Short mmCIF file of C-alpha atoms (C1' of nucleotides) in Angstrom, two decimals:
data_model
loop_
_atom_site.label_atom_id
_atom_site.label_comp_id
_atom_site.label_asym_id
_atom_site.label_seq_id
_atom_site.Cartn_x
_atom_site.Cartn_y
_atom_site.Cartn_z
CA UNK E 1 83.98 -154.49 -175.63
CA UNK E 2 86.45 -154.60 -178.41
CA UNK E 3 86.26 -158.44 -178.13
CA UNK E 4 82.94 -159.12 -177.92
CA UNK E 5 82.47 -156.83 -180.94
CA UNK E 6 84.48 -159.13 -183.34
CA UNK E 7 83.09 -162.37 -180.66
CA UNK E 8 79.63 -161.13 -182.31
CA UNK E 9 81.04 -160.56 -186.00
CA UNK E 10 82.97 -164.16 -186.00
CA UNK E 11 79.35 -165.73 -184.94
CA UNK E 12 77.41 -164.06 -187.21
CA UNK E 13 80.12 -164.81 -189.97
CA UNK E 14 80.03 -168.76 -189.07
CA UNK E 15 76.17 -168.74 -188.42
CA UNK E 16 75.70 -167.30 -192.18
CA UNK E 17 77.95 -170.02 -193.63
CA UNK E 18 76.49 -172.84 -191.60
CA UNK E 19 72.81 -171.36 -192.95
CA UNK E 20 73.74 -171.15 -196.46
CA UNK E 21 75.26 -175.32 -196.06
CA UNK E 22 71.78 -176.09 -194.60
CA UNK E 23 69.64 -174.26 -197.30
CA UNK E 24 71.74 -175.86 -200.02
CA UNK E 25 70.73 -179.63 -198.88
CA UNK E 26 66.93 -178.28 -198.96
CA UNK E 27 67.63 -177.32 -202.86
CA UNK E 28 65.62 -174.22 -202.09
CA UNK E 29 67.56 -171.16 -202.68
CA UNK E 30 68.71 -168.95 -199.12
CA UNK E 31 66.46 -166.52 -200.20
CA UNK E 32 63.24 -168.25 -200.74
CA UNK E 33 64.19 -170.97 -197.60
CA UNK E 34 64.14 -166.91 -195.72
CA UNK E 35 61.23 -166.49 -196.85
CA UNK E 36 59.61 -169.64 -195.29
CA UNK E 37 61.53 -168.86 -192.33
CA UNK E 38 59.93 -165.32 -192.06
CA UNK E 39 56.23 -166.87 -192.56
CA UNK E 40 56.89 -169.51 -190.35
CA UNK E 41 58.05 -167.36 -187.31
CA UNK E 42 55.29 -164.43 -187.54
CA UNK E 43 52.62 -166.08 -189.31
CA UNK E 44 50.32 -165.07 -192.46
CA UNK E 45 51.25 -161.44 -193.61
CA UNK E 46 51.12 -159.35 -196.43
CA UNK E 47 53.48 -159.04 -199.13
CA UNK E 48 54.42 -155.34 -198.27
CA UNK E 49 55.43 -156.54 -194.56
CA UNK E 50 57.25 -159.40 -195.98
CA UNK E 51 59.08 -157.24 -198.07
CA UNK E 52 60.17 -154.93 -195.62
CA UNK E 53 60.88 -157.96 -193.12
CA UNK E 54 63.11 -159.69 -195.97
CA UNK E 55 64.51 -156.36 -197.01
CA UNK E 56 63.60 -156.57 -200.72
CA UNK E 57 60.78 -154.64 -202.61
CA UNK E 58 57.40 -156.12 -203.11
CA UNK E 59 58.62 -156.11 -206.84
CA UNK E 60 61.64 -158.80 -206.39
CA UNK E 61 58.80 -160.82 -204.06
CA UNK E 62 56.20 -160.90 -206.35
CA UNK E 63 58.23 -162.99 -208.40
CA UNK E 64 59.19 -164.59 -205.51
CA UNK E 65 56.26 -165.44 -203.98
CA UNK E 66 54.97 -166.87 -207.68
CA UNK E 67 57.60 -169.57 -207.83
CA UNK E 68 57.01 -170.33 -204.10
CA UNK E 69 53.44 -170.86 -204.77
CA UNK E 70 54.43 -173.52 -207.83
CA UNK E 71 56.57 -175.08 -205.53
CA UNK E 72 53.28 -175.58 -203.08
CA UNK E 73 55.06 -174.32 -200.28
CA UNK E 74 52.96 -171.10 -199.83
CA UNK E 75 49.45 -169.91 -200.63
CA UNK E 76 48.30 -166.29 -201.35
CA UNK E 77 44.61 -165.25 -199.62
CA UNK E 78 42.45 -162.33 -200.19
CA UNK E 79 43.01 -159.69 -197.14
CA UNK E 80 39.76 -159.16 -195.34
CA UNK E 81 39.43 -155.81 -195.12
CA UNK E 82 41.79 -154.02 -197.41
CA UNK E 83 40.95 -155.64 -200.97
CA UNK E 84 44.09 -153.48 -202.50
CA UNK E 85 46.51 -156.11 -199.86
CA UNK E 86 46.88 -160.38 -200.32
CA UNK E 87 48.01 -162.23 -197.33
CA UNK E 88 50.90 -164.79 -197.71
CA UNK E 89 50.88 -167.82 -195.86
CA UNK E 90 52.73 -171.36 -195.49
CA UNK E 91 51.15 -174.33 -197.15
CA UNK E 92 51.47 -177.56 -195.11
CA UNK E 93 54.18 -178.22 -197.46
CA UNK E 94 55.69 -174.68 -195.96
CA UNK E 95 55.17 -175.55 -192.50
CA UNK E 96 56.86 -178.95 -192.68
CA UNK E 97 60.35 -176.97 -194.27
CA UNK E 98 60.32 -174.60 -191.36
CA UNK E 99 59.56 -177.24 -189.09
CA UNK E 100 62.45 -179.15 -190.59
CA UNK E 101 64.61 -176.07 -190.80
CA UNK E 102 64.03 -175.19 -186.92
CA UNK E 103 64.80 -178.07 -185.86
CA UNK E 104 68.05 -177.85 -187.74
CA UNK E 105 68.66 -174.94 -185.50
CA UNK E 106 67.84 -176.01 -182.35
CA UNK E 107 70.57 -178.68 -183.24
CA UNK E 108 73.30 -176.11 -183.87
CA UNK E 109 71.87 -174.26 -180.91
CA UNK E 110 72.56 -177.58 -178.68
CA UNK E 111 75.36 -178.40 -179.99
CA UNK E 112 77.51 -175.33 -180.18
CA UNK E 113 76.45 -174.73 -176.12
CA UNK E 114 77.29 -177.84 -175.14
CA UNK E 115 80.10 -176.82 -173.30
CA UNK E 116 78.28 -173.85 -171.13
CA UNK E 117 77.13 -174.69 -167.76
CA UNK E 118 73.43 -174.07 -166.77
CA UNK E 119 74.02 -170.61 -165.29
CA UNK E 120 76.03 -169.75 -168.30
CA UNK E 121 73.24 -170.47 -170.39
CA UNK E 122 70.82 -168.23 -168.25
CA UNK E 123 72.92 -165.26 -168.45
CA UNK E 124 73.69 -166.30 -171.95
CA UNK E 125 69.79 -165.82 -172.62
CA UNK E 126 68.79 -163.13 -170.44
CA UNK E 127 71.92 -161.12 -172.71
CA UNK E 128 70.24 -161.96 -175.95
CA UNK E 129 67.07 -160.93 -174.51
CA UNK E 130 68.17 -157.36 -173.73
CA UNK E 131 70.21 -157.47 -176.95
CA UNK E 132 67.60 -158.41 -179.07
CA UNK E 133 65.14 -155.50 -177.52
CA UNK E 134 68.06 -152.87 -178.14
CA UNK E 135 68.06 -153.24 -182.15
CA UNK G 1 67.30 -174.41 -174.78
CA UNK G 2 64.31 -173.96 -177.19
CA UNK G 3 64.21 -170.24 -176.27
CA UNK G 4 67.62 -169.46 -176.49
CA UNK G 5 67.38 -170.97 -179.97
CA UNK G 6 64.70 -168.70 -180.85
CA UNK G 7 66.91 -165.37 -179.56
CA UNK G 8 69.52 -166.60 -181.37
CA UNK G 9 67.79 -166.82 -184.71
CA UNK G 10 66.23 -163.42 -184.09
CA UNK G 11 69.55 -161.85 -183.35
CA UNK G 12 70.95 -163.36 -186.39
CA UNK G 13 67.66 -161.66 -188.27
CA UNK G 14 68.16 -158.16 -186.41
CA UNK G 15 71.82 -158.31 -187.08
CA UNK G 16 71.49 -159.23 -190.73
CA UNK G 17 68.77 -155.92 -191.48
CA UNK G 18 71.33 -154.40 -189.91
CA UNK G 19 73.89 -155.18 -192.03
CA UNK G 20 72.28 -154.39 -195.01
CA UNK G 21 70.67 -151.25 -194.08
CA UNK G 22 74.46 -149.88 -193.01
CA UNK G 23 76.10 -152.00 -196.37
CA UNK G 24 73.70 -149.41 -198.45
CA UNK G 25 74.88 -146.33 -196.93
CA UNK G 26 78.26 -147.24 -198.54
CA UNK G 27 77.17 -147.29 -201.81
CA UNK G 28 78.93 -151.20 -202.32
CA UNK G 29 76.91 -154.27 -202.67
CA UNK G 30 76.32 -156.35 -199.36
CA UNK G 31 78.81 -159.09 -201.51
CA UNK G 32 81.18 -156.51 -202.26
CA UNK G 33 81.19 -155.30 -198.42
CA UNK G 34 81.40 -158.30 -197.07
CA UNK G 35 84.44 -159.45 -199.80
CA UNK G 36 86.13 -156.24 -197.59
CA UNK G 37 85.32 -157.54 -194.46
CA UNK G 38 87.34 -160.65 -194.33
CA UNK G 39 90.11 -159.52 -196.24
CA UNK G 40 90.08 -156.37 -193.63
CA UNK G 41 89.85 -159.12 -190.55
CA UNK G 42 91.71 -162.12 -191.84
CA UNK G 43 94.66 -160.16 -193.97
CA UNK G 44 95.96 -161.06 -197.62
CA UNK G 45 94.99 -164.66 -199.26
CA UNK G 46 94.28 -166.52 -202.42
CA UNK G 47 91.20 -166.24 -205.04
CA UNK G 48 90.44 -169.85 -203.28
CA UNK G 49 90.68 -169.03 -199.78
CA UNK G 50 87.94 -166.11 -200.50
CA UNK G 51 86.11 -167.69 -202.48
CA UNK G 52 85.63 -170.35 -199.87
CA UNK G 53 84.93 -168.10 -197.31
CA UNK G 54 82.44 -166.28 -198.71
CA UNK G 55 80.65 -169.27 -200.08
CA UNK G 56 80.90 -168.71 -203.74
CA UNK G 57 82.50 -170.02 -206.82
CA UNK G 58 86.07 -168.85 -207.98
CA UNK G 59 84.16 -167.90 -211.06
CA UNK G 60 82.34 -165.47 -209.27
CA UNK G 61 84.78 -163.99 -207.87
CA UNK G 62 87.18 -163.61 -210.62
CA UNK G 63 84.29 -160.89 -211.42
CA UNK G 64 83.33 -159.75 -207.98
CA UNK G 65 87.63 -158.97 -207.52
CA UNK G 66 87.89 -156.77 -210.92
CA UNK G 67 85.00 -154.46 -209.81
CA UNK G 68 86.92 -153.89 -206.11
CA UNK G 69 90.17 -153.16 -208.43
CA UNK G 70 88.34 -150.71 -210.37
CA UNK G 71 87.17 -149.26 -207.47
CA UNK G 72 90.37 -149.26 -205.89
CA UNK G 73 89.19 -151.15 -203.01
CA UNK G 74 91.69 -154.29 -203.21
CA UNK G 75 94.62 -154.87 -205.16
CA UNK G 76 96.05 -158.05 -206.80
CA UNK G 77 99.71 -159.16 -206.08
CA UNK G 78 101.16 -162.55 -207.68
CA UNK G 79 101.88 -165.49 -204.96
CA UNK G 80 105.29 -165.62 -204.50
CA UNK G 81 106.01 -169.19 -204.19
CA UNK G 82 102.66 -170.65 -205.95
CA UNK G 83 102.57 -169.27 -209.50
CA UNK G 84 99.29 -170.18 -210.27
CA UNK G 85 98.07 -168.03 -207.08
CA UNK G 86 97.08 -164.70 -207.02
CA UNK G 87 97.00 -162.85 -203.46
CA UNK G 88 94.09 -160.46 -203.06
CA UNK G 89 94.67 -157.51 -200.69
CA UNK G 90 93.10 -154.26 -199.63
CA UNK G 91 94.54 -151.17 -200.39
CA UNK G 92 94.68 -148.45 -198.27
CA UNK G 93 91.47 -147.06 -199.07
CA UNK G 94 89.57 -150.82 -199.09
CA UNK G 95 91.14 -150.69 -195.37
CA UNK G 96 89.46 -147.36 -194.66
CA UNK G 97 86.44 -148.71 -195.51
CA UNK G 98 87.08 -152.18 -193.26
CA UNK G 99 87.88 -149.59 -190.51
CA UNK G 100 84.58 -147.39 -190.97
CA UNK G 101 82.55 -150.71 -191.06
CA UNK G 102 84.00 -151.76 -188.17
CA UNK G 103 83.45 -148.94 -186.17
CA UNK G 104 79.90 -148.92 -187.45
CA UNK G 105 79.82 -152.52 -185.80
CA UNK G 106 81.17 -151.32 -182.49
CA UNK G 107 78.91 -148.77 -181.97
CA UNK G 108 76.18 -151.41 -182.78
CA UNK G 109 77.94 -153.51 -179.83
CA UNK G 110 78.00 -150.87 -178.13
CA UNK G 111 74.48 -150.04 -178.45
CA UNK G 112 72.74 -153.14 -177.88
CA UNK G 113 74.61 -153.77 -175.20
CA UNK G 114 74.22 -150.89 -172.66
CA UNK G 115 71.83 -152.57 -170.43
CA UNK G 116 73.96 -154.60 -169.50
CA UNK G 117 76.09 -155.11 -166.46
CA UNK G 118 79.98 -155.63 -166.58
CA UNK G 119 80.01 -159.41 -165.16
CA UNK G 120 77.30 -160.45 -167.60
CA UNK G 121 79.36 -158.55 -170.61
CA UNK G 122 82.25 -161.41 -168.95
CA UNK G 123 80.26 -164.14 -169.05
CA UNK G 124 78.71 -163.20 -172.75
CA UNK G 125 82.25 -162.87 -173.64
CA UNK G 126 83.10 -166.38 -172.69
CA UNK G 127 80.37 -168.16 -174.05
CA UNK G 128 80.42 -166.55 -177.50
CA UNK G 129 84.15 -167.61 -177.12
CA UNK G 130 83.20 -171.59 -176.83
CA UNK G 131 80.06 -170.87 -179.26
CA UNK G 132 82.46 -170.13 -181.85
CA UNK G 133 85.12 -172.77 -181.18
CA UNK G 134 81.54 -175.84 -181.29
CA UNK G 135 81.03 -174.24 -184.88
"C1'" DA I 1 30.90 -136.00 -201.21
"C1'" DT I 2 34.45 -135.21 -204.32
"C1'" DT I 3 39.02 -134.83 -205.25
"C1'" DA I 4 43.85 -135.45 -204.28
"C1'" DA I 5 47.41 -138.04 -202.18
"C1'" DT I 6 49.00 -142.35 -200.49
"C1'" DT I 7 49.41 -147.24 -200.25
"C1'" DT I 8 49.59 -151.95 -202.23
"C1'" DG I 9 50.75 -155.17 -205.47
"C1'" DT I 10 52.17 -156.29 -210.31
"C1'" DT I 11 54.71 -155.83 -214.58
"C1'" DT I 12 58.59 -154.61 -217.34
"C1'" DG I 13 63.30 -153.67 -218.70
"C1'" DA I 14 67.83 -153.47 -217.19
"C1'" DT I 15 71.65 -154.80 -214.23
"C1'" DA I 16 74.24 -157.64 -210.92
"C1'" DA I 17 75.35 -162.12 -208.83
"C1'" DT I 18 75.80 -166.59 -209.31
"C1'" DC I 19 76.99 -171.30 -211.03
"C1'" DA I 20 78.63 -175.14 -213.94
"C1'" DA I 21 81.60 -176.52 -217.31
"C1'" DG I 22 85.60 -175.98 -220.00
"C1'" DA I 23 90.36 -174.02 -220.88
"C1'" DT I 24 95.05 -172.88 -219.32
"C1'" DA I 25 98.93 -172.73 -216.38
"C1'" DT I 26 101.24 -174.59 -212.40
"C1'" DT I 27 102.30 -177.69 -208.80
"C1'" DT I 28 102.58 -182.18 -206.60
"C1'" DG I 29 103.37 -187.15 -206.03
"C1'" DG I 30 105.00 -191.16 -207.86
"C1'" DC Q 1 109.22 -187.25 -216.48
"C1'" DC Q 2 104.25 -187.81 -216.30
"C1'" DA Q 3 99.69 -188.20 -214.53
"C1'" DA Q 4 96.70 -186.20 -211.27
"C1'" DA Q 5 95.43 -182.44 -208.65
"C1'" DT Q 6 95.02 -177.46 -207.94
"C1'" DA Q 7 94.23 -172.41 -209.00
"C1'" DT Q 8 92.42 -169.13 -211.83
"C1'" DC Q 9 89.88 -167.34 -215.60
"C1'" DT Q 10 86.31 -167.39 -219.28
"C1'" DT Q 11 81.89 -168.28 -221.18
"C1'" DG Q 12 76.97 -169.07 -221.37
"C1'" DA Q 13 72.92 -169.50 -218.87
"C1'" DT Q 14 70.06 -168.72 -214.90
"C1'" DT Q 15 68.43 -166.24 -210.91
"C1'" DA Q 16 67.88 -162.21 -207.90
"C1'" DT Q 17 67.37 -157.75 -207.70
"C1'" DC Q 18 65.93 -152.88 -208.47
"C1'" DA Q 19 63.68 -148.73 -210.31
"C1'" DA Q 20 60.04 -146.97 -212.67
"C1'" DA Q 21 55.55 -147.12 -214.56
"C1'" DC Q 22 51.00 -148.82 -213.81
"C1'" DA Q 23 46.28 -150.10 -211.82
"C1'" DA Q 24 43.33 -150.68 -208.00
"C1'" DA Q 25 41.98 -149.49 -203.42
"C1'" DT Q 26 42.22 -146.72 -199.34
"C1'" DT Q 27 42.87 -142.48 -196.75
"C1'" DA Q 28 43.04 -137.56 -196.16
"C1'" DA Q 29 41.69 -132.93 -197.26
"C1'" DT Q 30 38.72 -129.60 -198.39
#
DNA sequence: ATTAATTTGTTTGATAATCAAGATATTTGG
DNA sequence: CCAAATATCTTGATTATCAAACAAATTAAT
């Protein structure tokens, strides 16, 4: 258990470099590249959720959400129903960074497993399932 | 392949709210916390040496270093063969803070992994073993 | 239905984190 | 010995962030 503990700290530790190497050859900053990453994964939301998801207050994301929307890479709508709320959503501009970003990932993902046989990789992913549901 | 990528960003996510939610409890900054961390895991070393490993300028962390002296977190000793050097160190009460971090991660560990049995802990072991070595 | 409390997003003012570029001291390789 | 490389620090500017105050809209209470 000990093990796996600093297993799961090393990973984290080299996943967080190997983001902040990608971001920086998209010239975006990590934050607002998150922030893309965020829309891209759950969709359209508003800017309190997207706060909360990106662990920031909707002050800090106002501003940057404004410089995302000069960039082109987001757009802000009207909510429906609640007329105090704005939704936030990816541009196709947005869509085509987390596009490129994912598949950035999927790369790492292949390529650091590429030594774990098939039923390595099942238990592997069933783990990360049960993991993921215990946060 | 394309779902384990998926679990594996969304652990990275969980583990990263995490982080910060537990970082604030301290009363540090997430930078200064993690400046902690890998002096607490990977011993004494050079302004360089950090620097690179947290992904920052030497610059910065000229700065970042005085606050954790004033604090009383780390202490600065001269290199003793490299005179331009200086090693950064914890003292003991940046190490009690390493330790309580660390146990905070273990318990996490702990936690999230409960559900599951002792020869998938093995083989979850192993493969974040080779995971780390592809990075 | 009217009022009070809460929620949502923005603005503002202050602080913290960061970088790039330049300066200094030291080491290294010829 | 000397030029080039390395390590650290300093400075000036930019960016990210927060807390608090605000306005508008919604929800809850009576």
């Amino acid at each position: 258990m000990h093990s796996l503990n600093n297993l799961i700290i090393e990973f984290y530790d080299k996943l967080s470099s190997w983001e902040q190497s990608v971001v920086k050859d998209t010239g975006y900053s990590l934050a607002q590249v998150h922030t893309i990453e965020v829309l891209g994964s759950h969709g359209p939301m508003r800017m309190k959720e997207l706060a909360d998801r990106l662990g920031i207050t909707t002050g800090t994301l106002t501003v940057q959400v404004e410089k995302l929307v000069q960039f082109g890479l987001i757009a802000r709508t009207p909510h429906e129903v609640d007329r105090r709320s704005i939704l936030v959503e990816l541009t196709s501009e947005g869509t085509a960074l987390h596009k490129h970003h994912n598949r950035m990932h999927l790369q790492l993902t292949q390529d650091i497993t590429r030594h774990l046989d098939p039923e390595s990789i099942k238990v592997l992913t069933q783990s990360f399932e049960k993991m993921n549901r215990e946060f």
